[in-house]
Structures are given as C-alpha cells and as structure tokens.
PDB file of C-alpha atoms in Angstrom:
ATOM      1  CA  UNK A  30     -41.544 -49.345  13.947  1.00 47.00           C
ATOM      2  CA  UNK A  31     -43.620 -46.597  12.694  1.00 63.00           C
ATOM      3  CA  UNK A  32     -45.282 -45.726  16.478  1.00 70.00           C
ATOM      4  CA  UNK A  33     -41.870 -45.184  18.072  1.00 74.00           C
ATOM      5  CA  UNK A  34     -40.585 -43.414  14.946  1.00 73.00           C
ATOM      6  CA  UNK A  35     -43.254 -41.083  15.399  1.00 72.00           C
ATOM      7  CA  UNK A  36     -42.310 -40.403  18.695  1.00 76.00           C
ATOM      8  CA  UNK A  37     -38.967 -39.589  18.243  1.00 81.00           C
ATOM      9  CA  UNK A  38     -40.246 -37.244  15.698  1.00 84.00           C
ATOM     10  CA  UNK A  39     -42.604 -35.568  18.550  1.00 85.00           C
ATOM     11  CA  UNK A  40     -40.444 -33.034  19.802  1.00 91.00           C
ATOM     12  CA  UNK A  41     -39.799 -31.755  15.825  1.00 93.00           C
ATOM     13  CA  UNK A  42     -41.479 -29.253  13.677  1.00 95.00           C
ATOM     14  CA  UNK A  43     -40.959 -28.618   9.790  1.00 93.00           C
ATOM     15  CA  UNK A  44     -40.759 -25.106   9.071  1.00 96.00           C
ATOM     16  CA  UNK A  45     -41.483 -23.525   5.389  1.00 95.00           C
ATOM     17  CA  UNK A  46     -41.095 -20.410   3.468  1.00 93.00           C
ATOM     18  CA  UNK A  47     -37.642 -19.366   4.266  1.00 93.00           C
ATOM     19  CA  UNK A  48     -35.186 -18.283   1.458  1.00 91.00           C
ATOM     20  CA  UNK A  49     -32.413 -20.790   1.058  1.00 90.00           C
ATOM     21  CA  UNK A  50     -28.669 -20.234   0.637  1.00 90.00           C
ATOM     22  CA  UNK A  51     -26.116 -23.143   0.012  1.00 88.00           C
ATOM     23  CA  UNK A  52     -23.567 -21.851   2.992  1.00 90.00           C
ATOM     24  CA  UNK A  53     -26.286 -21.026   5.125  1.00 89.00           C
ATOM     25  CA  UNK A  54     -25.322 -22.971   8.684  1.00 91.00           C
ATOM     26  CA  UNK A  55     -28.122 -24.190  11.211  1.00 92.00           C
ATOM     27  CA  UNK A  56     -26.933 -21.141  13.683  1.00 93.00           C
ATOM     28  CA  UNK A  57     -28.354 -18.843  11.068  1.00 94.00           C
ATOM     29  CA  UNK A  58     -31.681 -21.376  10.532  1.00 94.00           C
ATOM     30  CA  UNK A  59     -31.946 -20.848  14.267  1.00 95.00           C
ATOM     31  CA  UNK A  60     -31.612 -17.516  14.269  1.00 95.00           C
ATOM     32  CA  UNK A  61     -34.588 -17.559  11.742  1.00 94.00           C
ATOM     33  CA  UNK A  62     -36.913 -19.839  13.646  1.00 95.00           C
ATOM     34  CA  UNK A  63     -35.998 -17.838  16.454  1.00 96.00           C
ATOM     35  CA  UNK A  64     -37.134 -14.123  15.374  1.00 96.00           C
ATOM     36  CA  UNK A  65     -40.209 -15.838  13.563  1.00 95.00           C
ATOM     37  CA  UNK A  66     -41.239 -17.120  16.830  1.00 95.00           C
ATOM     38  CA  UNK A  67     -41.165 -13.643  18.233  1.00 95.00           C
ATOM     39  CA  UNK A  68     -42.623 -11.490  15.662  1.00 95.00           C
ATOM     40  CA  UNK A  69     -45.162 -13.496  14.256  1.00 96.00           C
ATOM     41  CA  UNK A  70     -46.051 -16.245  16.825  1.00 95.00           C
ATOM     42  CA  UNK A  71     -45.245 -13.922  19.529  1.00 94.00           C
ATOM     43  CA  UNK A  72     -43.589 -16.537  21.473  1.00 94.00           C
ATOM     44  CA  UNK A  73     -40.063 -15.826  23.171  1.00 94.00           C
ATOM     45  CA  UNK A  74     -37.885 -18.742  22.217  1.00 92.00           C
ATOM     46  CA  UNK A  75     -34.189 -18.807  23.329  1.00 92.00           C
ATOM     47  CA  UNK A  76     -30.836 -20.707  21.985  1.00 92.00           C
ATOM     48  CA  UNK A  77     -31.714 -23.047  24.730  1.00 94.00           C
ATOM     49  CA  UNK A  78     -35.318 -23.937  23.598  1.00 93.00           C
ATOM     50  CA  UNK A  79     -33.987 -25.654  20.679  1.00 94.00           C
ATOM     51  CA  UNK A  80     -32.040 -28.874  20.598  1.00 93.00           C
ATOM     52  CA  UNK A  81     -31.247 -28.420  17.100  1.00 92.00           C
ATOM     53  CA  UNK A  82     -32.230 -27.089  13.580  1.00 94.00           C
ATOM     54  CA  UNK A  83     -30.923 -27.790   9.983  1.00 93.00           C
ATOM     55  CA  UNK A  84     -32.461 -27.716   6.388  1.00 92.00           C
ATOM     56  CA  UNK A  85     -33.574 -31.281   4.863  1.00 89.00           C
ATOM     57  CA  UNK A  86     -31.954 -32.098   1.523  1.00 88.00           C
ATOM     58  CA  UNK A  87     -30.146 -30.868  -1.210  1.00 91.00           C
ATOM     59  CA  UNK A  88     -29.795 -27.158  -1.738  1.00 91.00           C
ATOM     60  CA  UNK A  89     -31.365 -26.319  -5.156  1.00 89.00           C
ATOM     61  CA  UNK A  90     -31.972 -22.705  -6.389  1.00 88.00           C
ATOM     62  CA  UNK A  91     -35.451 -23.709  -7.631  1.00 89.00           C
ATOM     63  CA  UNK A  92     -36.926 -23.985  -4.345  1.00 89.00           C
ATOM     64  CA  UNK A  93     -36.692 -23.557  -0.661  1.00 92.00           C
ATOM     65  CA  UNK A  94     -35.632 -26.702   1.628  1.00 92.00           C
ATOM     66  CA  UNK A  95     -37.446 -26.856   4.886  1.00 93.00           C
ATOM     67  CA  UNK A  96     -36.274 -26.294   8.003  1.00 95.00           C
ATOM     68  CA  UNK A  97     -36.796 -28.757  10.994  1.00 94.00           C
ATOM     69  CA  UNK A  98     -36.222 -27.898  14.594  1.00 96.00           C
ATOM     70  CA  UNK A  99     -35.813 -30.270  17.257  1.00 95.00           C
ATOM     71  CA  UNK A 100     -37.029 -28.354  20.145  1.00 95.00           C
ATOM     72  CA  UNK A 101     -36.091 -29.397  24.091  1.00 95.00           C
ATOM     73  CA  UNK A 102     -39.500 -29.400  25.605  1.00 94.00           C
ATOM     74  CA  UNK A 103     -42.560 -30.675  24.288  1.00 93.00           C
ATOM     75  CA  UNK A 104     -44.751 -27.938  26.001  1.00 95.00           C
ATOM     76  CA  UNK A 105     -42.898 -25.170  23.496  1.00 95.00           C
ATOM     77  CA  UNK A 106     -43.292 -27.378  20.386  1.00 94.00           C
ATOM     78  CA  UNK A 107     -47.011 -27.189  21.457  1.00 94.00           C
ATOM     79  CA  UNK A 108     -47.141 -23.587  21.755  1.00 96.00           C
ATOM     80  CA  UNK A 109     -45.621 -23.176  18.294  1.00 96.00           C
ATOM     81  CA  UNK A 110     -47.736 -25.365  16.853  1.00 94.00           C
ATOM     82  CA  UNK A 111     -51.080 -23.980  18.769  1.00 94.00           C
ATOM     83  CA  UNK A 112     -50.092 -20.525  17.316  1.00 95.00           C
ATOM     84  CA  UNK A 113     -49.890 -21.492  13.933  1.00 95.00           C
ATOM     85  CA  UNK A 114     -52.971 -20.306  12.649  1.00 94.00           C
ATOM     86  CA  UNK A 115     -51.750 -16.737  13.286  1.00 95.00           C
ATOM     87  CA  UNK A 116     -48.497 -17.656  10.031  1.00 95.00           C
ATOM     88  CA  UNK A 117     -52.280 -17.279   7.963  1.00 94.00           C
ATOM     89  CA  UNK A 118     -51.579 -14.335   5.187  1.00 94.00           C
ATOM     90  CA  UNK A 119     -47.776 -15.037   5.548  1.00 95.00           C
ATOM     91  CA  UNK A 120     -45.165 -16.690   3.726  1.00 93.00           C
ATOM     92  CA  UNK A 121     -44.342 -19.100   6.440  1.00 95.00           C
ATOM     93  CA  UNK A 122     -45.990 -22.594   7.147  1.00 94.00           C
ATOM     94  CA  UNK A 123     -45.078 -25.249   9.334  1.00 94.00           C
ATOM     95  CA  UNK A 124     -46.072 -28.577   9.924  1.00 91.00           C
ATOM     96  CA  UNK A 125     -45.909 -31.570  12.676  1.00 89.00           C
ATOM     97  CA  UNK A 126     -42.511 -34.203  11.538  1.00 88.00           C
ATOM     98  CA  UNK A 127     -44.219 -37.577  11.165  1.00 85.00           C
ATOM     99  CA  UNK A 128     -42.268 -40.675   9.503  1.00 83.00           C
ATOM    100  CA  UNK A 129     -42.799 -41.367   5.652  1.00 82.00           C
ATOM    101  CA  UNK A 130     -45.399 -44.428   6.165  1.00 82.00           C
ATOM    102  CA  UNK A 131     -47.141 -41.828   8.288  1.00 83.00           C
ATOM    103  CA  UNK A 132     -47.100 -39.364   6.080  1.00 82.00           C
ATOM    104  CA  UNK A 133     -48.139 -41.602   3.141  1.00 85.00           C
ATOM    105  CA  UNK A 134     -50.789 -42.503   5.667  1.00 84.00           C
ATOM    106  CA  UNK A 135     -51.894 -39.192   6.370  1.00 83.00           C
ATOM    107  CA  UNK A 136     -52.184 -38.370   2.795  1.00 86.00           C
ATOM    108  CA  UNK A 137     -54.388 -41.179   1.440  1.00 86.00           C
ATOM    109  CA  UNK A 138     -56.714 -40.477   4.166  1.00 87.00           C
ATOM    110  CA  UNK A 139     -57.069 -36.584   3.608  1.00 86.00           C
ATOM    111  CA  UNK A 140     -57.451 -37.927  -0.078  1.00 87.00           C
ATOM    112  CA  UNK A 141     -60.774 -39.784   1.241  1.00 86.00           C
ATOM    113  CA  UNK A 142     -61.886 -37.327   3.638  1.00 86.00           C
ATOM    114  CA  UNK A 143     -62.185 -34.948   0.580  1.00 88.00           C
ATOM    115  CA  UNK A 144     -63.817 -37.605  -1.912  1.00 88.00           C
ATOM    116  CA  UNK A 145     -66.531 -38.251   0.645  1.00 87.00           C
ATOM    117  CA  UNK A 146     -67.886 -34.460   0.624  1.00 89.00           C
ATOM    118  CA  UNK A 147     -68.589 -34.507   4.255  1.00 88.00           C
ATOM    119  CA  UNK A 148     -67.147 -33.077   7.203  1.00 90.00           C
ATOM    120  CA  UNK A 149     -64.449 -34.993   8.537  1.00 88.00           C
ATOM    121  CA  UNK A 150     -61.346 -34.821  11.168  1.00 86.00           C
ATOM    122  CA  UNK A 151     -57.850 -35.982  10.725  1.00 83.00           C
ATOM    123  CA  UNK A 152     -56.438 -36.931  13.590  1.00 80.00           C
ATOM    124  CA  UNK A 153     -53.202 -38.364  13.608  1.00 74.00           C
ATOM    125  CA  UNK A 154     -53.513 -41.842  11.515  1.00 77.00           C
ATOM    126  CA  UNK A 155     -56.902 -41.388  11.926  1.00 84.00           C
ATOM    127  CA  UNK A 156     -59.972 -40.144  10.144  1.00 86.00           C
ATOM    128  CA  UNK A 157     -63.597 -39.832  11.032  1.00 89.00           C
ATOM    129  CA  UNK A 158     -66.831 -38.970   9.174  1.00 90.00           C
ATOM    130  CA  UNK A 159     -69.787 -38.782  10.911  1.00 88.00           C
ATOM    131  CA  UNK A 160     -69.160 -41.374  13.768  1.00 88.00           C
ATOM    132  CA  UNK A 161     -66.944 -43.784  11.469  1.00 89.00           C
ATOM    133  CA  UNK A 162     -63.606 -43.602  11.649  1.00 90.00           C
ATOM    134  CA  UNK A 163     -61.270 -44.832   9.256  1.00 87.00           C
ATOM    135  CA  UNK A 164     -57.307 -46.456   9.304  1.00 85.00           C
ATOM    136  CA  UNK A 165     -54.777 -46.477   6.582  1.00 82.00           C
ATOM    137  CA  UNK A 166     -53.779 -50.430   6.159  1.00 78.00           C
ATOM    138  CA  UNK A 167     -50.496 -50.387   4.688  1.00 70.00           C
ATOM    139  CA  UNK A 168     -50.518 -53.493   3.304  1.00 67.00           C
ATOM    140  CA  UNK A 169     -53.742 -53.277   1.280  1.00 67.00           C
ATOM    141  CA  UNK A 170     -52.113 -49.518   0.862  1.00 67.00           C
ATOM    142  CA  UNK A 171     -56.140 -47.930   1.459  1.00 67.00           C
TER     143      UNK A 171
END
C-alpha cells in the first residue's frame, strides 16, 4: 500500500517558509511557488507546470502550513528538487511528499544513522553505514 502511495506522491513537493493567511487561495500559493522558482531556484516554471497547489491543514496564526505542489512532469519536480541546496541561507525549505509510514520510516532511520556516529546515506527507506544497509520493519517498528 505504502509503495504505490509513494508513487502517487512522486510528482509532489512540500514547500516551507511562506507566511500564511486564512483567505489565501491556491492561485495565490501558486503564484508563490512560482516567483520562488524564478528568483531563487532560477528555474522558469509556468501555470502549466503545475497540476495543482494548496496549503495542508488548519490555518493557525502560530505557524506557517506548508505548501504542496503537484507538479505535471516529473523531470521539473527533479529540477526543483536538484536546486534545492541553493534555498541554503533562506527562509524557504522544501522537501520530497512521502506517505506517513514512510515518513515514520524515514525518521527512525535518520534517528540511527545519527546514534551510530558514522557516515551514513539515506536513501529512500533505506540506510547504509559502511557497506550495511539497514530497513525500517514496521511491525517490530525498528
């Protein structure tokens, strides 16, 4: 269930570091994901590059909701997230849309990668130190 919810997730990113407002519509999220591309990705995105964007949950003055955009081709989801690194010293993050067990998945394993004070890559589900790699089992939930 998890595999193929991932990949309907694949063409998504979740954007951070945008002020909120509680009428703002996903034309004016767009808009936003939009001119960040351009001036600080310097990627030219169009209306037509994105399938759809909205905030994710409840509006609440404390903090900012992010923003996920569905883009229409995979390639341009990959150039946004390949030019990440260059959001560094901004306000802005953004992150690859994975489902919850993933997620939980993700972060148990980044959890160990840290405890074992060695290098190691996430990749994925999957981590590896050294030449060992590692899987989350769910049901043992390590």
């Amino acid at each position: 269930m998890d595999g193929s919810e991932d990949r309907q997730r694949c063409y998504n990113l979740l954007f951070y570091g945008f002020e909120d407002a509680a009428d703002q519509t996903w034309a004016q999220s767009e808009k936003r994901i939009i001119d960040l591309c351009s001036e600080h990705l310097e990627i030219s995105l169009q209306q037509r590059d994105v399938e759809h964007t909205h905030r994710i949950g409840r509006f609440n003055q404390e903090k900012h909701r992010p923003i996920i955009v569905q883009f229409k081709h995979f390639k341009d989801r990959k150039q946004v997230l390949t030019n990440a690194k260059k959001l560094k010293g901004t306000n802005y993050s953004l992150s690859q849309d994975f489902s919850p067990s993933t997620r939980k998945a993700l972060k148990h394993l980044l959890e160990f990668g840290k405890a074992s004070r060695q290098t190691y890559k996430l990749r994925y589900d999957k981590l590896t130190i050294g030449n060992t790699i590692y899987a989350f089992d769910h049901a043992l939930k390590k």
